[in-house]
mmCIF file of C-alpha atoms in Angstrom:
data_model
loop_
_atom_site.group_PDB
_atom_site.id
_atom_site.type_symbol
_atom_site.label_atom_id
_atom_site.label_comp_id
_atom_site.label_asym_id
_atom_site.label_seq_id
_atom_site.Cartn_x
_atom_site.Cartn_y
_atom_site.Cartn_z
ATOM 1 C CA MET B 285 -23.864 244.062 127.212
ATOM 2 C CA ALA B 286 -23.530 242.871 123.508
ATOM 3 C CA GLN B 287 -24.596 239.757 122.732
ATOM 4 C CA LYS B 288 -21.469 236.905 121.977
ATOM 5 C CA VAL B 289 -21.518 236.140 117.793
ATOM 6 C CA THR B 290 -21.157 232.928 116.912
ATOM 7 C CA ILE B 291 -21.325 230.362 114.299
ATOM 8 C CA ALA B 292 -24.520 229.878 115.318
ATOM 9 C CA THR B 293 -25.404 233.557 115.029
ATOM 10 C CA VAL B 294 -24.224 233.929 111.714
ATOM 11 C CA ALA B 295 -26.327 230.656 110.442
ATOM 12 C CA ARG B 296 -28.986 232.017 111.762
ATOM 13 C CA HIS B 297 -29.066 235.476 109.923
ATOM 14 C CA ALA B 298 -27.990 234.097 106.840
ATOM 15 C CA GLY B 299 -30.442 231.279 106.792
ATOM 16 C CA VAL B 300 -28.158 228.462 106.729
ATOM 17 C CA SER B 301 -26.818 225.816 108.727
ATOM 18 C CA ARG B 302 -23.753 226.327 111.051
ATOM 19 C CA GLN B 303 -22.093 223.302 108.540
ATOM 20 C CA THR B 304 -22.542 225.723 105.818
ATOM 21 C CA VAL B 305 -21.304 228.660 107.702
ATOM 22 C CA SER B 306 -18.166 226.433 108.450
ATOM 23 C CA ASN B 307 -17.524 225.487 105.264
ATOM 24 C CA VAL B 308 -17.774 228.954 103.876
ATOM 25 C CA ILE B 309 -14.966 229.559 106.286
ATOM 26 C CA HIS B 310 -12.915 226.601 105.632
ATOM 27 C CA SER B 311 -14.179 225.026 102.015
ATOM 28 C CA PRO B 312 -15.530 228.174 100.152
ATOM 29 C CA GLU B 313 -14.924 226.403 96.657
ATOM 30 C CA ILE B 314 -17.497 223.825 97.943
ATOM 31 C CA VAL B 315 -20.849 226.752 98.759
ATOM 32 C CA ARG B 316 -22.515 227.992 95.769
ATOM 33 C CA GLU B 317 -21.466 231.628 95.121
ATOM 34 C CA GLU B 318 -24.892 233.269 96.267
ATOM 35 C CA THR B 319 -24.721 231.674 99.412
ATOM 36 C CA ARG B 320 -21.424 231.984 100.127
ATOM 37 C CA GLU B 321 -21.554 235.854 99.297
ATOM 38 C CA ARG B 322 -24.640 235.741 101.967
ATOM 39 C CA VAL B 323 -22.983 234.261 104.716
ATOM 40 C CA ARG B 324 -20.072 236.512 104.220
ATOM 41 C CA GLU B 325 -22.415 239.790 104.431
ATOM 42 C CA ALA B 326 -23.411 238.368 107.835
ATOM 43 C CA ILE B 327 -20.182 237.528 108.924
ATOM 44 C CA SER B 328 -19.130 240.830 108.138
ATOM 45 C CA LEU B 329 -22.573 242.453 109.376
ATOM 46 C CA LEU B 330 -22.264 240.614 112.242
ATOM 47 C CA GLY B 331 -18.664 241.374 113.116
ATOM 48 C CA TYR B 332 -17.739 237.620 113.765
ATOM 49 C CA ARG B 333 -14.821 236.928 115.048
ATOM 50 C CA ALA B 334 -13.596 233.777 117.623
ATOM 51 C CA SER B 335 -12.311 235.075 120.372
ATOM 52 C CA GLN B 336 -11.122 232.241 122.789
ATOM 53 C CA ALA B 337 -11.220 234.223 126.532
ATOM 54 C CA ALA B 338 -14.555 235.263 125.791
ATOM 55 C CA ARG B 339 -15.813 232.068 124.991
ATOM 56 C CA GLN B 340 -14.145 230.423 128.132
ATOM 57 C CA MET B 341 -15.932 233.229 130.227
ATOM 58 C CA ARG B 342 -18.698 232.495 128.883
ATOM 59 C CA THR B 343 -19.116 228.684 128.964
ATOM 60 C CA GLY B 344 -16.439 227.960 131.826
ATOM 61 C CA ARG B 345 -14.675 225.557 129.340
ATOM 62 C CA SER B 346 -11.141 225.495 128.797
ATOM 63 C CA GLN B 347 -11.858 225.463 124.842
ATOM 64 C CA LEU B 348 -9.241 222.721 124.359
ATOM 65 C CA ILE B 349 -9.686 219.811 122.461
ATOM 66 C CA ALA B 350 -6.877 217.063 122.295
ATOM 67 C CA VAL B 351 -5.624 214.836 119.075
ATOM 68 C CA ARG B 352 -3.191 211.698 118.593
ATOM 69 C CA ILE B 353 -0.200 212.069 116.407
ATOM 70 C CA GLU B 354 -0.073 208.492 115.186
ATOM 71 C CA PRO B 355 2.936 206.248 114.658
ATOM 72 C CA THR B 356 5.401 207.231 111.846
ATOM 73 C CA ARG B 357 5.063 204.511 108.887
ATOM 74 C CA ASP B 358 6.495 204.441 105.413
ATOM 75 C CA GLY B 359 6.434 208.404 105.192
ATOM 76 C CA ILE B 360 3.833 208.234 102.234
ATOM 77 C CA ASN B 361 0.426 207.679 103.839
ATOM 78 C CA GLY B 362 1.240 209.208 107.052
ATOM 79 C CA SER B 363 1.019 212.948 105.150
ATOM 80 C CA VAL B 364 -2.970 212.287 105.230
ATOM 81 C CA LEU B 365 -3.015 212.636 108.698
ATOM 82 C CA ASP B 366 -0.611 215.706 108.837
ATOM 83 C CA ARG B 367 -3.120 217.157 106.121
ATOM 84 C CA PHE B 368 -5.941 216.578 108.575
ATOM 85 C CA LEU B 369 -4.320 217.766 111.664
ATOM 86 C CA HIS B 370 -3.364 221.110 110.115
ATOM 87 C CA GLY B 371 -6.603 221.327 108.708
ATOM 88 C CA LEU B 372 -8.259 221.013 112.477
ATOM 89 C CA THR B 373 -5.628 223.454 113.618
ATOM 90 C CA GLU B 374 -6.927 226.194 111.263
ATOM 91 C CA ALA B 375 -10.565 224.897 111.888
ATOM 92 C CA ALA B 376 -10.180 224.621 115.500
ATOM 93 C CA GLY B 377 -8.515 228.625 115.968
ATOM 94 C CA GLU B 378 -11.356 229.870 114.075
ATOM 95 C CA ALA B 379 -13.822 228.343 116.153
ATOM 96 C CA GLY B 380 -11.878 229.289 119.342
ATOM 97 C CA TYR B 381 -10.334 226.243 120.525
ATOM 98 C CA ARG B 382 -6.891 225.438 121.109
ATOM 99 C CA VAL B 383 -5.428 221.846 119.479
ATOM 100 C CA MET B 384 -3.463 219.693 121.688
ATOM 101 C CA LEU B 385 -0.917 217.006 120.323
ATOM 102 C CA TYR B 386 -0.187 213.612 121.872
ATOM 103 C CA THR B 387 0.965 209.907 120.412
ATOM 104 C CA ALA B 388 0.236 206.400 121.417
ATOM 105 C CA GLU B 389 1.301 203.402 119.675
ATOM 106 C CA ASP B 390 -1.806 201.048 120.493
ATOM 107 C CA PRO B 391 -5.289 201.845 121.241
ATOM 108 C CA ALA B 392 -4.657 200.505 125.119
ATOM 109 C CA THR B 393 -2.363 202.895 125.267
ATOM 110 C CA GLU B 394 -4.265 205.486 123.743
ATOM 111 C CA ILE B 395 -6.557 204.920 126.582
ATOM 112 C CA ALA B 396 -4.133 205.427 129.283
ATOM 113 C CA THR B 397 -3.034 208.608 127.795
ATOM 114 C CA TYR B 398 -6.440 209.842 127.630
ATOM 115 C CA ASP B 399 -6.945 209.504 131.839
ATOM 116 C CA ASP B 400 -3.414 211.078 132.379
ATOM 117 C CA LEU B 401 -4.404 214.250 130.146
ATOM 118 C CA LEU B 402 -8.092 214.214 131.978
ATOM 119 C CA GLY B 403 -6.297 214.147 135.427
ATOM 120 C CA ALA B 404 -3.375 217.110 134.351
ATOM 121 C CA TYR B 405 -5.535 218.923 131.906
ATOM 122 C CA ASP B 406 -8.861 221.076 131.567
ATOM 123 C CA LEU B 407 -9.476 219.239 128.335
ATOM 124 C CA ASP B 408 -13.012 220.078 126.818
ATOM 125 C CA ALA B 409 -13.373 217.151 124.049
ATOM 126 C CA PHE B 410 -10.924 214.899 122.137
ATOM 127 C CA VAL B 411 -10.916 214.425 118.267
ATOM 128 C CA LEU B 412 -10.106 210.343 117.596
ATOM 129 C CA THR B 413 -8.585 208.949 113.881
ATOM 130 C CA GLY B 414 -8.214 205.523 112.857
ATOM 131 C CA THR B 415 -11.853 203.832 113.688
ATOM 132 C CA ASP B 416 -11.932 200.607 113.688
ATOM 133 C CA HIS B 417 -14.761 197.531 114.671
ATOM 134 C CA GLY B 418 -14.758 197.072 117.920
ATOM 135 C CA ASP B 419 -13.277 200.055 118.949
ATOM 136 C CA ILE B 420 -12.327 200.429 122.852
ATOM 137 C CA ARG B 421 -11.299 203.671 122.919
ATOM 138 C CA THR B 422 -14.629 205.302 122.187
ATOM 139 C CA ASP B 423 -16.367 202.767 124.544
ATOM 140 C CA TRP B 424 -14.170 204.207 127.092
ATOM 141 C CA LEU B 425 -14.885 207.739 126.375
ATOM 142 C CA ALA B 426 -18.428 206.865 126.313
ATOM 143 C CA GLU B 427 -18.875 205.569 129.846
ATOM 144 C CA ARG B 428 -17.159 208.124 130.987
ATOM 145 C CA LYS B 429 -19.516 210.947 129.098
ATOM 146 C CA VAL B 430 -16.099 212.414 128.054
ATOM 147 C CA PRO B 431 -17.190 214.810 124.989
ATOM 148 C CA PHE B 432 -15.778 213.590 121.769
ATOM 149 C CA VAL B 433 -16.003 212.931 117.804
ATOM 150 C CA THR B 434 -14.013 210.772 115.371
ATOM 151 C CA PHE B 435 -12.741 211.363 112.085
ATOM 152 C CA GLY B 436 -13.747 207.736 110.845
ATOM 153 C CA ARG B 437 -17.372 206.351 111.041
ATOM 154 C CA SER B 438 -18.132 204.406 114.001
ATOM 155 C CA TRP B 439 -18.192 200.626 111.668
ATOM 156 C CA ASP B 440 -20.574 198.167 114.017
ATOM 157 C CA ALA B 441 -23.206 200.845 115.254
ATOM 158 C CA PRO B 442 -23.179 203.743 112.500
ATOM 159 C CA GLU B 443 -25.221 206.269 114.940
ATOM 160 C CA ARG B 444 -23.630 205.720 118.373
ATOM 161 C CA TYR B 445 -21.343 208.892 117.974
ATOM 162 C CA PRO B 446 -20.513 211.976 116.423
ATOM 163 C CA TRP B 447 -18.460 210.849 113.359
ATOM 164 C CA VAL B 448 -17.268 212.165 110.031
ATOM 165 C CA ASP B 449 -16.192 210.146 107.069
ATOM 166 C CA VAL B 450 -14.917 210.219 103.849
ATOM 167 C CA ASP B 451 -16.616 207.228 101.758
ATOM 168 C CA GLY B 452 -13.963 204.998 100.683
ATOM 169 C CA ALA B 453 -16.621 202.796 98.593
ATOM 170 C CA ALA B 454 -17.313 205.610 96.605
ATOM 171 C CA GLY B 455 -13.644 206.851 95.492
ATOM 172 C CA THR B 456 -13.004 203.230 94.485
ATOM 173 C CA ALA B 457 -16.183 202.424 92.720
ATOM 174 C CA ALA B 458 -15.362 206.081 90.528
ATOM 175 C CA ALA B 459 -11.677 204.872 89.937
ATOM 176 C CA THR B 460 -13.063 201.442 88.608
ATOM 177 C CA ALA B 461 -15.981 202.787 86.664
ATOM 178 C CA HIS B 462 -13.467 205.055 85.251
ATOM 179 C CA LEU B 463 -10.962 202.137 84.239
ATOM 180 C CA VAL B 464 -14.027 200.195 82.960
ATOM 181 C CA THR B 465 -14.937 203.660 80.636
ATOM 182 C CA GLN B 466 -10.835 203.175 79.378
ATOM 183 C CA GLY B 467 -11.483 199.713 78.170
ATOM 184 C CA HIS B 468 -10.497 197.810 80.679
ATOM 185 C CA GLN B 469 -12.123 194.452 81.623
ATOM 186 C CA ARG B 470 -9.300 192.724 84.213
ATOM 187 C CA ILE B 471 -9.121 194.904 87.071
ATOM 188 C CA ALA B 472 -7.354 193.914 90.556
ATOM 189 C CA PHE B 473 -7.617 194.919 94.015
ATOM 190 C CA VAL B 474 -4.684 195.113 96.170
ATOM 191 C CA GLY B 475 -5.724 196.176 99.839
ATOM 192 C CA TRP B 476 -6.143 195.470 103.583
ATOM 193 C CA PRO B 477 -6.284 192.023 104.774
ATOM 194 C CA VAL B 478 -9.904 191.611 105.535
ATOM 195 C CA GLY B 479 -11.547 192.585 108.729
ATOM 196 C CA SER B 480 -10.759 196.672 108.864
ATOM 197 C CA GLY B 481 -13.383 199.001 108.729
ATOM 198 C CA VAL B 482 -11.948 201.234 106.353
ATOM 199 C CA GLY B 483 -9.789 198.486 104.062
ATOM 200 C CA ASP B 484 -13.059 196.611 103.752
ATOM 201 C CA ASN B 485 -15.036 199.724 102.841
ATOM 202 C CA ARG B 486 -12.730 200.521 100.146
ATOM 203 C CA ARG B 487 -12.333 196.788 98.413
ATOM 204 C CA ALA B 488 -16.520 196.913 98.625
ATOM 205 C CA GLY B 489 -16.212 199.727 96.201
ATOM 206 C CA TRP B 490 -14.144 197.965 93.685
ATOM 207 C CA ALA B 491 -15.887 194.778 93.969
ATOM 208 C CA SER B 492 -19.140 196.518 93.597
ATOM 209 C CA THR B 493 -18.005 197.936 90.486
ATOM 210 C CA VAL B 494 -16.576 194.687 88.898
ATOM 211 C CA ARG B 495 -19.603 192.688 89.709
ATOM 212 C CA ALA B 496 -21.863 195.008 87.585
ATOM 213 C CA THR B 497 -19.844 194.508 84.956
ATOM 214 C CA GLY B 498 -20.662 190.613 84.985
ATOM 215 C CA ALA B 499 -17.349 189.764 86.121
ATOM 216 C CA ASP B 500 -16.156 187.987 89.140
ATOM 217 C CA PRO B 501 -14.386 189.979 91.613
ATOM 218 C CA ALA B 502 -12.679 187.269 93.701
ATOM 219 C CA GLU B 503 -10.058 186.167 91.339
ATOM 220 C CA LEU B 504 -8.374 189.448 91.371
ATOM 221 C CA ASP B 505 -8.557 190.250 94.716
ATOM 222 C CA ARG B 506 -5.215 190.550 96.879
ATOM 223 C CA ALA B 507 -5.062 191.171 100.345
ATOM 224 C CA THR B 508 -1.420 192.817 102.667
ATOM 225 C CA PRO B 509 -0.487 194.418 104.921
ATOM 226 C CA ASP B 510 0.203 198.092 103.533
ATOM 227 C CA GLY B 511 3.448 199.253 102.636
ATOM 228 C CA ILE B 512 5.507 199.554 98.983
ATOM 229 C CA THR B 513 7.425 196.328 99.082
ATOM 230 C CA GLN B 514 3.941 193.958 100.131
ATOM 231 C CA GLY B 515 2.312 196.326 97.388
ATOM 232 C CA GLU B 516 4.832 195.245 94.533
ATOM 233 C CA ALA B 517 4.965 192.174 95.677
ATOM 234 C CA VAL B 518 1.247 191.208 95.645
ATOM 235 C CA ALA B 519 1.121 192.963 92.380
ATOM 236 C CA ASP B 520 4.104 191.206 90.666
ATOM 237 C CA GLU B 521 1.912 187.856 91.698
ATOM 238 C CA LEU B 522 -1.060 189.016 89.852
ATOM 239 C CA LEU B 523 1.087 190.394 86.770
ATOM 240 C CA GLY B 524 2.269 186.766 86.963
ATOM 241 C CA LEU B 525 -1.149 185.385 86.571
ATOM 242 C CA ARG B 526 -1.572 183.230 82.972
ATOM 243 C CA ASN B 527 -4.654 186.164 82.246
ATOM 244 C CA PRO B 528 -2.706 189.206 84.027
ATOM 245 C CA PRO B 529 -5.601 191.983 84.756
ATOM 246 C CA THR B 530 -4.752 195.087 82.567
ATOM 247 C CA ALA B 531 -5.494 197.575 85.440
ATOM 248 C CA VAL B 532 -4.753 197.515 89.481
ATOM 249 C CA VAL B 533 -6.767 199.658 92.197
ATOM 250 C CA CYS B 534 -5.109 199.952 95.550
ATOM 251 C CA ALA B 535 -6.435 200.610 99.076
ATOM 252 C CA SER B 536 -3.481 203.390 99.501
ATOM 253 C CA ASP B 537 -0.484 205.081 97.615
ATOM 254 C CA SER B 538 1.900 202.919 99.081
ATOM 255 C CA LEU B 539 0.520 199.876 97.783
ATOM 256 C CA ALA B 540 -0.256 201.707 94.451
ATOM 257 C CA LEU B 541 3.762 202.441 94.201
ATOM 258 C CA GLY B 542 4.590 198.999 95.153
ATOM 259 C CA ALA B 543 2.393 198.063 92.155
ATOM 260 C CA LEU B 544 4.011 200.409 89.968
ATOM 261 C CA GLN B 545 7.520 199.182 90.648
ATOM 262 C CA ALA B 546 6.177 195.617 90.247
ATOM 263 C CA VAL B 547 5.004 196.719 86.455
ATOM 264 C CA ARG B 548 8.061 198.924 85.390
ATOM 265 C CA ALA B 549 9.990 195.374 86.563
ATOM 266 C CA ARG B 550 8.023 193.545 84.192
ATOM 267 C CA GLY B 551 8.234 196.561 81.047
ATOM 268 C CA VAL B 552 4.258 195.737 80.966
ATOM 269 C CA THR B 553 1.809 198.819 80.270
ATOM 270 C CA VAL B 554 -0.889 198.227 83.155
ATOM 271 C CA ALA B 555 -2.748 201.227 84.907
ATOM 272 C CA VAL B 556 -2.355 201.313 88.618
ATOM 273 C CA THR B 557 -4.216 203.731 91.004
ATOM 274 C CA GLY B 558 -3.837 204.524 94.456
ATOM 275 C CA PHE B 559 -5.853 206.458 97.304
ATOM 276 C CA ASP B 560 -5.426 209.364 99.230
ATOM 277 C CA ASP B 561 -3.503 211.305 96.883
ATOM 278 C CA THR B 562 -0.231 211.801 98.839
ATOM 279 C CA PRO B 563 2.166 214.428 97.756
ATOM 280 C CA VAL B 564 4.324 211.350 96.248
ATOM 281 C CA ALA B 565 1.468 210.458 94.288
ATOM 282 C CA GLN B 566 1.618 213.822 93.188
ATOM 283 C CA ALA B 567 4.973 213.979 92.358
ATOM 284 C CA ILE B 568 5.374 210.547 90.520
ATOM 285 C CA GLY B 569 2.416 211.556 87.763
ATOM 286 C CA LEU B 570 0.233 208.177 89.972
ATOM 287 C CA THR B 571 -3.322 208.434 89.477
ATOM 288 C CA SER B 572 -5.023 208.760 93.418
ATOM 289 C CA VAL B 573 -8.538 208.848 94.925
ATOM 290 C CA SER B 574 -7.660 212.770 97.244
ATOM 291 C CA GLN B 575 -10.291 213.078 100.584
ATOM 292 C CA PRO B 576 -11.184 215.949 101.327
ATOM 293 C CA LEU B 577 -9.225 216.638 104.414
ATOM 294 C CA ALA B 578 -9.564 220.698 105.338
ATOM 295 C CA GLN B 579 -13.364 219.913 104.948
ATOM 296 C CA ALA B 580 -13.147 216.746 106.944
ATOM 297 C CA ALA B 581 -11.433 218.803 109.938
ATOM 298 C CA ALA B 582 -13.912 221.549 108.992
ATOM 299 C CA SER B 583 -17.049 219.422 110.156
ATOM 300 C CA CYS B 584 -14.947 217.135 112.864
ATOM 301 C CA VAL B 585 -14.385 220.768 114.430
ATOM 302 C CA ASP B 586 -18.372 221.914 113.567
ATOM 303 C CA LEU B 587 -19.682 218.664 115.038
ATOM 304 C CA LEU B 588 -17.447 219.173 117.950
ATOM 305 C CA ALA B 589 -19.349 222.639 118.902
ATOM 306 C CA GLY B 590 -22.373 221.535 118.186
ATOM 307 C CA VAL B 591 -21.999 218.692 120.717
ATOM 308 C CA LEU B 592 -20.630 221.253 123.207
ATOM 309 C CA ASP B 593 -23.031 223.699 123.439
ATOM 310 C CA GLY B 594 -25.778 221.450 122.498
ATOM 311 C CA GLY B 595 -24.907 219.235 125.224
ATOM 312 C CA GLY B 596 -24.786 216.211 123.333
ATOM 313 C CA ILE B 597 -26.418 213.904 120.969
ATOM 314 C CA ARG B 598 -30.517 213.212 120.438
ATOM 315 C CA ASP B 599 -32.082 211.406 117.864
ATOM 316 C CA GLY B 600 -28.862 211.129 115.703
ATOM 317 C CA ARG B 601 -28.364 215.085 115.756
ATOM 318 C CA THR B 602 -26.127 217.569 118.049
ATOM 319 C CA GLY B 603 -28.247 220.280 120.215
ATOM 320 C CA ASP B 604 -28.608 223.106 117.602
ATOM 321 C CA GLY B 605 -29.779 220.674 115.311
ATOM 322 C CA THR B 606 -26.894 219.283 113.128
ATOM 323 C CA PRO B 607 -26.586 215.370 111.477
ATOM 324 C CA ALA B 608 -24.128 213.372 114.143
ATOM 325 C CA GLN B 609 -22.777 212.361 111.443
ATOM 326 C CA VAL B 610 -21.073 213.513 108.341
ATOM 327 C CA LEU B 611 -20.332 211.014 105.048
ATOM 328 C CA LEU B 612 -18.528 213.544 102.478
ATOM 329 C CA ALA B 613 -17.366 212.179 99.040
ATOM 330 C CA PRO B 614 -13.805 211.898 97.831
ATOM 331 C CA SER B 615 -12.599 212.684 94.292
ATOM 332 C CA LEU B 616 -10.532 211.076 91.505
ATOM 333 C CA VAL B 617 -7.381 212.981 90.451
ATOM 334 C CA LEU B 618 -6.199 211.381 86.955
ATOM 335 C CA ARG B 619 -2.777 211.473 86.263
ATOM 336 C CA GLN B 620 -1.085 209.632 83.258
ATOM 337 C CA SER B 621 -0.929 205.882 85.608
ATOM 338 C CA GLY B 622 -4.245 205.981 84.978
#
């Protein structure tokens, strides 16, 4: 009987990592041409094709993973998770998995949903989104030895479980550094209240870059709940200062859209940068930091496969040697607003 060809088989034949094979399949543009061709030749030669039925019979697993759909907010930032879910579904299908979606309003409700789903379905694993400090969801799953991977790092203990994240600090640092090269000396930040992992990370990139110029970031640092109205109110307060900023970096496109409205209402020229490069940012020409969501989704599936096939994590790596934590770099998309 012919041996089942898996991503790991292709990786060994091509002399690359599982992650590289996954990238060639899902995000080929980030892989060098020579490596892409080597991997594609291996895929063709070995006849690699993810077969859900064959894998299920071989492993005794359902090949079913579950992920939450987050509650709708303002219709702008929700598109980020939509794009991630689309990428996750595609990547999971390529790897022979199916995705089950569920809803939950808060962490406690989500944990209750885990219990219900595990009782009703033969789930292999979960993909969690929106991690934060003291995340009770990961504790619950870990205590019950339920496999999972998160899109969002473990903020309290970086190597505690497998995760994929995007370097938010690098994104806001790049946005701020660009503004500095454009001659801006007073660059404000409009972000979320202190205490959230993602929000604090994005604030840190802006603050460190401003501090490197010799300026004190505290004067122009503002915090508010996410939303267009909130962003407009905070930005308007900043623009009303005796010495107002000439540029504003925001923790989300929602806040940035509000800041743009404040700028236009006052009739001043101020550069505004958002985060997440949502369709709204693209439509109105807003400079924004873009997350590699397709790559993040593919990395989550690859990590999860490594955990399931390799029996968990040892010394910060999955059973096949893949690093259990993946930090991806965002990119700054320049438009007229920046």
